[in-house]
Short mmCIF file of C-alpha atoms in Angstrom, two decimals:
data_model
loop_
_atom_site.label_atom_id
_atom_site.label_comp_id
_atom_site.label_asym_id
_atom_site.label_seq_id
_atom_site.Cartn_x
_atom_site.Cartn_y
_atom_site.Cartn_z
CA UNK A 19 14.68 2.62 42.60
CA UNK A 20 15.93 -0.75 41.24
CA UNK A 21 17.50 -0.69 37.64
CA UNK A 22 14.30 -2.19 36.26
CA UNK A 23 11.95 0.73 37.39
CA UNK A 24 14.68 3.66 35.71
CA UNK A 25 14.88 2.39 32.64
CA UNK A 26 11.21 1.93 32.13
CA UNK A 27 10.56 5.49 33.88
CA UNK A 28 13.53 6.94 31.23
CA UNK A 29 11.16 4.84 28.49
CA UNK A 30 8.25 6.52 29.51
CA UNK A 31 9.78 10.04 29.42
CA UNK A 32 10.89 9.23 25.92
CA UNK A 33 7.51 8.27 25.28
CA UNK A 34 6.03 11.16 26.36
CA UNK A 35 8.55 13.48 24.59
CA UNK A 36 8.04 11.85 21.32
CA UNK A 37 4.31 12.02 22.04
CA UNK A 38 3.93 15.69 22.78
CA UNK A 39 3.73 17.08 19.55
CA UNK A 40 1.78 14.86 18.03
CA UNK A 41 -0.62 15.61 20.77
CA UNK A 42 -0.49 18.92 20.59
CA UNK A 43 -0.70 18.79 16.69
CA UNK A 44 -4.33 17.38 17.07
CA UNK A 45 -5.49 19.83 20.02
CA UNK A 46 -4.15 22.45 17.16
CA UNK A 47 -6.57 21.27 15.28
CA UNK A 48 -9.65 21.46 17.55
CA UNK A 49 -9.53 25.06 17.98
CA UNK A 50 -11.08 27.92 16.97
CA UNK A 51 -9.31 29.75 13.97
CA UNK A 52 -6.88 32.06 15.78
CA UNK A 53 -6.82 30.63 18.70
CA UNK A 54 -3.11 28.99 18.11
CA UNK A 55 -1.58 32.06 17.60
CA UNK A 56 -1.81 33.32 21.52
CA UNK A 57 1.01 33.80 23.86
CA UNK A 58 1.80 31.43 25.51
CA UNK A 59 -0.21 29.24 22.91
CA UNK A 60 -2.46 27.12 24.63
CA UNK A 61 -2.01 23.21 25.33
CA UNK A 62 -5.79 21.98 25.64
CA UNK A 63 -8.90 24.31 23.48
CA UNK A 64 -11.26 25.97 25.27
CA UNK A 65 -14.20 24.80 22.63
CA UNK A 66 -13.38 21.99 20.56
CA UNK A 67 -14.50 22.46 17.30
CA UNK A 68 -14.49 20.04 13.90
CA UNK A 69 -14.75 23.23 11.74
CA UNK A 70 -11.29 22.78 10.76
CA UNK A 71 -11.65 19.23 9.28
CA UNK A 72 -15.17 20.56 7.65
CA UNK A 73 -12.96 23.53 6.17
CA UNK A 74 -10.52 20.69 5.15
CA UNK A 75 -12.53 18.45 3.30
CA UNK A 76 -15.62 20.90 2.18
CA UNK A 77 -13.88 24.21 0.70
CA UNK A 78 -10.41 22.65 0.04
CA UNK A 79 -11.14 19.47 -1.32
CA UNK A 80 -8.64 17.46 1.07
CA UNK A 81 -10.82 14.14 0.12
CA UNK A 82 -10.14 13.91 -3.17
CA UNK A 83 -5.86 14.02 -2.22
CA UNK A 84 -6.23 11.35 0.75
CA UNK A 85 -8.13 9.10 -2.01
CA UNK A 86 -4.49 10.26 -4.53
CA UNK A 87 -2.52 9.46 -1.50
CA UNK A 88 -4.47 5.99 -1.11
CA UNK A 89 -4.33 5.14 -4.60
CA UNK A 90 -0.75 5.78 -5.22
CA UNK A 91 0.71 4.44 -1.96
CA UNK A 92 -1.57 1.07 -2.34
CA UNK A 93 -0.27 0.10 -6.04
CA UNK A 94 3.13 1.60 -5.14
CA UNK A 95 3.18 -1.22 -2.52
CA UNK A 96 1.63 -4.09 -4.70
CA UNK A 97 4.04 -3.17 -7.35
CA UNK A 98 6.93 -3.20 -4.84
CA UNK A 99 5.97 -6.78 -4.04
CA UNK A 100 5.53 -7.91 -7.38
CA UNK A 101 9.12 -7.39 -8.46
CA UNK A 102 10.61 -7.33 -5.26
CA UNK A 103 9.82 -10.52 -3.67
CA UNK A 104 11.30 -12.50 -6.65
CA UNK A 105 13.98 -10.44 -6.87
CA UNK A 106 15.27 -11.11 -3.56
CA UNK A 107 14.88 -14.73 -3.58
CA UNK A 108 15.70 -15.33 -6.67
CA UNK A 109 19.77 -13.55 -5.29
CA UNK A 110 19.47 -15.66 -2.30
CA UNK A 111 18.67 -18.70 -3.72
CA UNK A 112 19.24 -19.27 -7.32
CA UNK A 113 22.29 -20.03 -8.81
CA UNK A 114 23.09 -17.88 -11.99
CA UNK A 115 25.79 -16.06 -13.21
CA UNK A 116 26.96 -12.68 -12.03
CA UNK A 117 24.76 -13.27 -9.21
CA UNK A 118 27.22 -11.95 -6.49
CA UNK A 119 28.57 -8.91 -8.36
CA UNK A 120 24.92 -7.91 -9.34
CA UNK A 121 24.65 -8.08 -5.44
CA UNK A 122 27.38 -5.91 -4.55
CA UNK A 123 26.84 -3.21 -7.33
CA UNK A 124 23.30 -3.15 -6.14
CA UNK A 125 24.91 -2.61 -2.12
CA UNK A 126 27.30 -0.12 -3.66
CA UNK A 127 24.24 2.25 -5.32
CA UNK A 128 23.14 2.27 -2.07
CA UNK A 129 25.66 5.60 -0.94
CA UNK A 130 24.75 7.39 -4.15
CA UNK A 131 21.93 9.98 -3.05
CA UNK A 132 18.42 9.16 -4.12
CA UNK A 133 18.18 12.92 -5.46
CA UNK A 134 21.16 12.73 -8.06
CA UNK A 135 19.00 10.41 -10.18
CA UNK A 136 16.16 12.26 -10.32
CA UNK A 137 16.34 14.58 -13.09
CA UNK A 138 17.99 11.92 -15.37
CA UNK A 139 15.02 10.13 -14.48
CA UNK A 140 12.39 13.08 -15.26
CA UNK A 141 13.98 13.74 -18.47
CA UNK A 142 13.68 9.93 -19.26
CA UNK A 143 10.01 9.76 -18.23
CA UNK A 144 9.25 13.16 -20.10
CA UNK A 145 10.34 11.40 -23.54
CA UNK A 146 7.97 8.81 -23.14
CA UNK A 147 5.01 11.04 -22.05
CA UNK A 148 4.91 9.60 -18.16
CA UNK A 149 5.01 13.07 -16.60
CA UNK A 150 1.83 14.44 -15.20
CA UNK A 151 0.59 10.93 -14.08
CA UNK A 152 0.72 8.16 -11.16
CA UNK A 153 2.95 5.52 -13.28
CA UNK A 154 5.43 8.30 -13.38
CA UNK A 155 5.29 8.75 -9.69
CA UNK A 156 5.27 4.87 -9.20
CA UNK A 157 8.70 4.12 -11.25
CA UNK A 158 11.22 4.63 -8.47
CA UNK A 159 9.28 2.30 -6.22
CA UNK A 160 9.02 -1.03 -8.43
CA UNK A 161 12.58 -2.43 -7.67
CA UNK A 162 14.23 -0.57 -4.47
CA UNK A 163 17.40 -2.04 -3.82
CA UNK A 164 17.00 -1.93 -0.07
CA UNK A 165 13.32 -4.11 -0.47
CA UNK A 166 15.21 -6.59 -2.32
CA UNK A 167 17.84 -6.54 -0.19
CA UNK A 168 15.76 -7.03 2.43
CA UNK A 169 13.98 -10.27 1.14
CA UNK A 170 17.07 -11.66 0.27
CA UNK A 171 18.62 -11.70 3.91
CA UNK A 172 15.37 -13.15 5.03
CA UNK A 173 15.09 -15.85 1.82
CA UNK A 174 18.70 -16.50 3.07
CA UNK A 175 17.53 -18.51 6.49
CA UNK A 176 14.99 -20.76 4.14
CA UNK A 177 16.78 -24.35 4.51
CA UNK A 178 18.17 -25.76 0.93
CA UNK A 179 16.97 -28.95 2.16
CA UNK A 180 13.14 -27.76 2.01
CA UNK A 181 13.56 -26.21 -1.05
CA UNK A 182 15.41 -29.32 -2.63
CA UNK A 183 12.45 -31.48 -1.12
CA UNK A 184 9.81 -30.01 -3.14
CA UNK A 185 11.72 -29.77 -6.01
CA UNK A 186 12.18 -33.50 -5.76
CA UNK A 187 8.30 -33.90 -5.35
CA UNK A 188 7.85 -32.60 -8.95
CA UNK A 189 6.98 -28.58 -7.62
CA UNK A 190 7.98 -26.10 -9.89
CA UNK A 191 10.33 -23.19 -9.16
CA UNK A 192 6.95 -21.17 -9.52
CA UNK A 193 4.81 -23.48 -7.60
CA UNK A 194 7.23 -23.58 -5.21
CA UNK A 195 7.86 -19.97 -4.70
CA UNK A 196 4.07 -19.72 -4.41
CA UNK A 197 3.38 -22.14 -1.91
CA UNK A 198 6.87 -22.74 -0.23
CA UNK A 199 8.45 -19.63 -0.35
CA UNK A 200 6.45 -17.04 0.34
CA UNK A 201 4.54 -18.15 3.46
CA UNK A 202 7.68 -18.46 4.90
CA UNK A 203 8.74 -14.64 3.53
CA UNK A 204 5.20 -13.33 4.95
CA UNK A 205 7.05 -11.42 8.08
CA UNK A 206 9.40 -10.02 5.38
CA UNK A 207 6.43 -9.10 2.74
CA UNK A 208 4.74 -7.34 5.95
CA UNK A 209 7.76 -5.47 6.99
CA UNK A 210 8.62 -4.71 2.99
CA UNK A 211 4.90 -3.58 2.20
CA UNK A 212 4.89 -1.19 5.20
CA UNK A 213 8.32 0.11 4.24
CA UNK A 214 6.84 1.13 0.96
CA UNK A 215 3.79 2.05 1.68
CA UNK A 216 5.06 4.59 4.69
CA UNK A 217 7.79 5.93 1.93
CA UNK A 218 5.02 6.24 -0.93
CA UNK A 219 2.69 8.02 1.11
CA UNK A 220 5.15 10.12 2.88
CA UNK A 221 6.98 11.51 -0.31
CA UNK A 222 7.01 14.98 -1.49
CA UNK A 223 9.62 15.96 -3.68
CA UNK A 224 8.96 13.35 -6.95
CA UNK A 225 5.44 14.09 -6.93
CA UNK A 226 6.41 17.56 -7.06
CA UNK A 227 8.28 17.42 -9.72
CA UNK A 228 6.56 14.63 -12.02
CA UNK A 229 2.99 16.09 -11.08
CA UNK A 230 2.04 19.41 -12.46
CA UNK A 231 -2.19 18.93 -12.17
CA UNK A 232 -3.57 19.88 -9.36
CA UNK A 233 -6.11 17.26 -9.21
CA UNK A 234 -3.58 14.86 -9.14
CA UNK A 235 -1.79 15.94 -6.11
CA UNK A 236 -1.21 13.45 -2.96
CA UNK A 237 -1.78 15.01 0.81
CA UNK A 238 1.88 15.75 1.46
CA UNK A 239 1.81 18.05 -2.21
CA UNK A 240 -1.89 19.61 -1.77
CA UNK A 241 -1.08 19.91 1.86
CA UNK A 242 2.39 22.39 1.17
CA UNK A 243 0.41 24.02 -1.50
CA UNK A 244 -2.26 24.70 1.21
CA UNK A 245 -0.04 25.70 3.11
CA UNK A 246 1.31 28.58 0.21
CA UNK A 247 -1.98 29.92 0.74
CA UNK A 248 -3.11 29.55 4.21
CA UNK A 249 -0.21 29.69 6.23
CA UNK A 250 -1.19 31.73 8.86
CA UNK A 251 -4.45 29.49 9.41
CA UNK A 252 -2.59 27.41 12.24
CA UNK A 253 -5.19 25.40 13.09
CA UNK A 254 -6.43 24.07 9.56
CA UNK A 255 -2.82 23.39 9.24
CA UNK A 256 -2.15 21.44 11.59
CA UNK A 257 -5.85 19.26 11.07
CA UNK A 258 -4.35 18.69 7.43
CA UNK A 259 -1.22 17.44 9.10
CA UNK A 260 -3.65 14.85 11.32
CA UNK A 261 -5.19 13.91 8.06
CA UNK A 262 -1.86 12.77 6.71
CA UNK A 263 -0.58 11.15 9.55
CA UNK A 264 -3.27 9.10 11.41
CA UNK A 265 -3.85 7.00 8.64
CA UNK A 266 -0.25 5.67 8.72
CA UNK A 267 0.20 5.34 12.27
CA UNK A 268 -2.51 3.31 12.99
CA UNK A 269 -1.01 1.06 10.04
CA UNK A 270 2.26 0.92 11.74
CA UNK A 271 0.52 0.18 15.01
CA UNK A 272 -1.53 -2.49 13.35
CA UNK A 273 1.80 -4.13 12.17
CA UNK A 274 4.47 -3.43 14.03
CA UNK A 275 4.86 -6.58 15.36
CA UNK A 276 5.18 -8.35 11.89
CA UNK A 277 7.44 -5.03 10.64
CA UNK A 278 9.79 -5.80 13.79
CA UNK A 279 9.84 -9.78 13.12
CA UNK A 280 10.22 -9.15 9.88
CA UNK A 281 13.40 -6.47 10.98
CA UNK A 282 14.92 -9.22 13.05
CA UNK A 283 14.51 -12.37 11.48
CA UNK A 284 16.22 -10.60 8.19
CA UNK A 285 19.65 -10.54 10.19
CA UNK A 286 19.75 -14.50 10.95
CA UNK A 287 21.55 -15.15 8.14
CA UNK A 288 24.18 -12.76 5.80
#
């Protein structure tokens, strides 16, 4: 076997071993209720059913948490983008004082755990009456400091010389952020937006805390609270786990070749 042929037969058992529980995850959730639970459980079910789905979205009102999930996960991501995008350009490529240290205290935050800051940050958003509600959840996500990181390594490899060209044709720095910069940022914006969106979507533990109405729960929340209840209901588990994961693989499918561009083309330039 040539060198060629054993590392893409060692890729495809890697494949396959990644692939196997998410597999199995959605043959979970074909059965019939109970049916998990036998010894040795069984791989494939012997009558697919969609009763688990219909239990999902009829009696436990799953819908209405993939549409919270949706909602907060989109404007989490446009938000992102809107401070974000200038952000990182404007520390790669304007001049301004303090720009470098800003940069490095920014870097530096990066080894203090995410979790420390959360109750000072409850506390703050419980004084000005942003608990119970999406902007609460959507605060930590306007300014990440890896995102604008991120765009500013990739603003980093824009030439000067462009930049100084249209600001010689009479372009303004917005005009020319608009039109210059951020076509030229798009693998970045796609690899940024999925970033956030995956994160958003994925998170549990601030909506857990900032959220307190059920109605306002997102599928990762409703799903645990489910699972409180329902626990030994395998298979409607495991459909509600399908429900919160197909939509965002087939959005990292749909972009992963921008989101790996976007990865690469972001370390041309330091």
């Amino acid at each position: 076997m040539t060198a060629g042929r054993a590392i893409t037969a060692l890729a495809a058992l890697f494949a396959a071993i990644t692939l196997a529980p998410l597999l199995w995850m959605v043959s979970v959730s074909l059965m019939q209720p109970g049916e998990a639970g036998q010894f040795p459980p069984p791989l494939i079910p012997a009558d697919p059913t969609l009763a688990n789905y219909h239990e999902l979205f009829a009696a436990q009102g799953m819908g209405v948490f993939l549409g919270n999930s949706l909602l907060v996960s989109t404007l989490a991501t446009l938000l992102a983008l809107l401070f974000t995008l200038p952000a990182g350009y404007a520390f790669a490529k304007l001049r301004f004082r303090g720009r470098t240290a800003t940069v490095q205290t920014l870097l530096a935050l990066l080894l203090i755990p995410g979790q420390i800051g959360m109750l000072p940050l409850f506390l703050e958003l419980k004084a000005i009456g942003l608990v119970n509600s999406y902007a609460g959840v959507l605060i930590p996500w306007l300014a990440g400091i890896i995102g604008i990181f991120l765009v500013r390594q990739y603003a980093l490899s824009i030439p000067d010389e462009l930049l100084e060209a249209a600001r010689i044709d009479g372009a303004s720095e917005w005009d020319m952020f608009r039109h210059v910069v951020l076509p030229i940022l798009r693998p970045a914006i796609a690899t940024l937006a999925l970033f956030v969106f995956l994160g958003s979507w994925n998170d549990f533990m601030w909506p857990l805390i900032v959220l307190s109405d059920q109605d306002l729960y997102t599928l990762p929340v409703a799903l645990a609270s489910l699972g409180r209840e329902r626990a030994q209901d395998i298979e409607l588990m495991m459909a509600g786990s399908v429900v919160t994961t197909v939509p965002v693989l087939l959005l990292f499918l749909a972009l992963q070749r921008q989101f790996i561009g976007g990865l690469l083309a972001g370390s041309v330039k330091g």
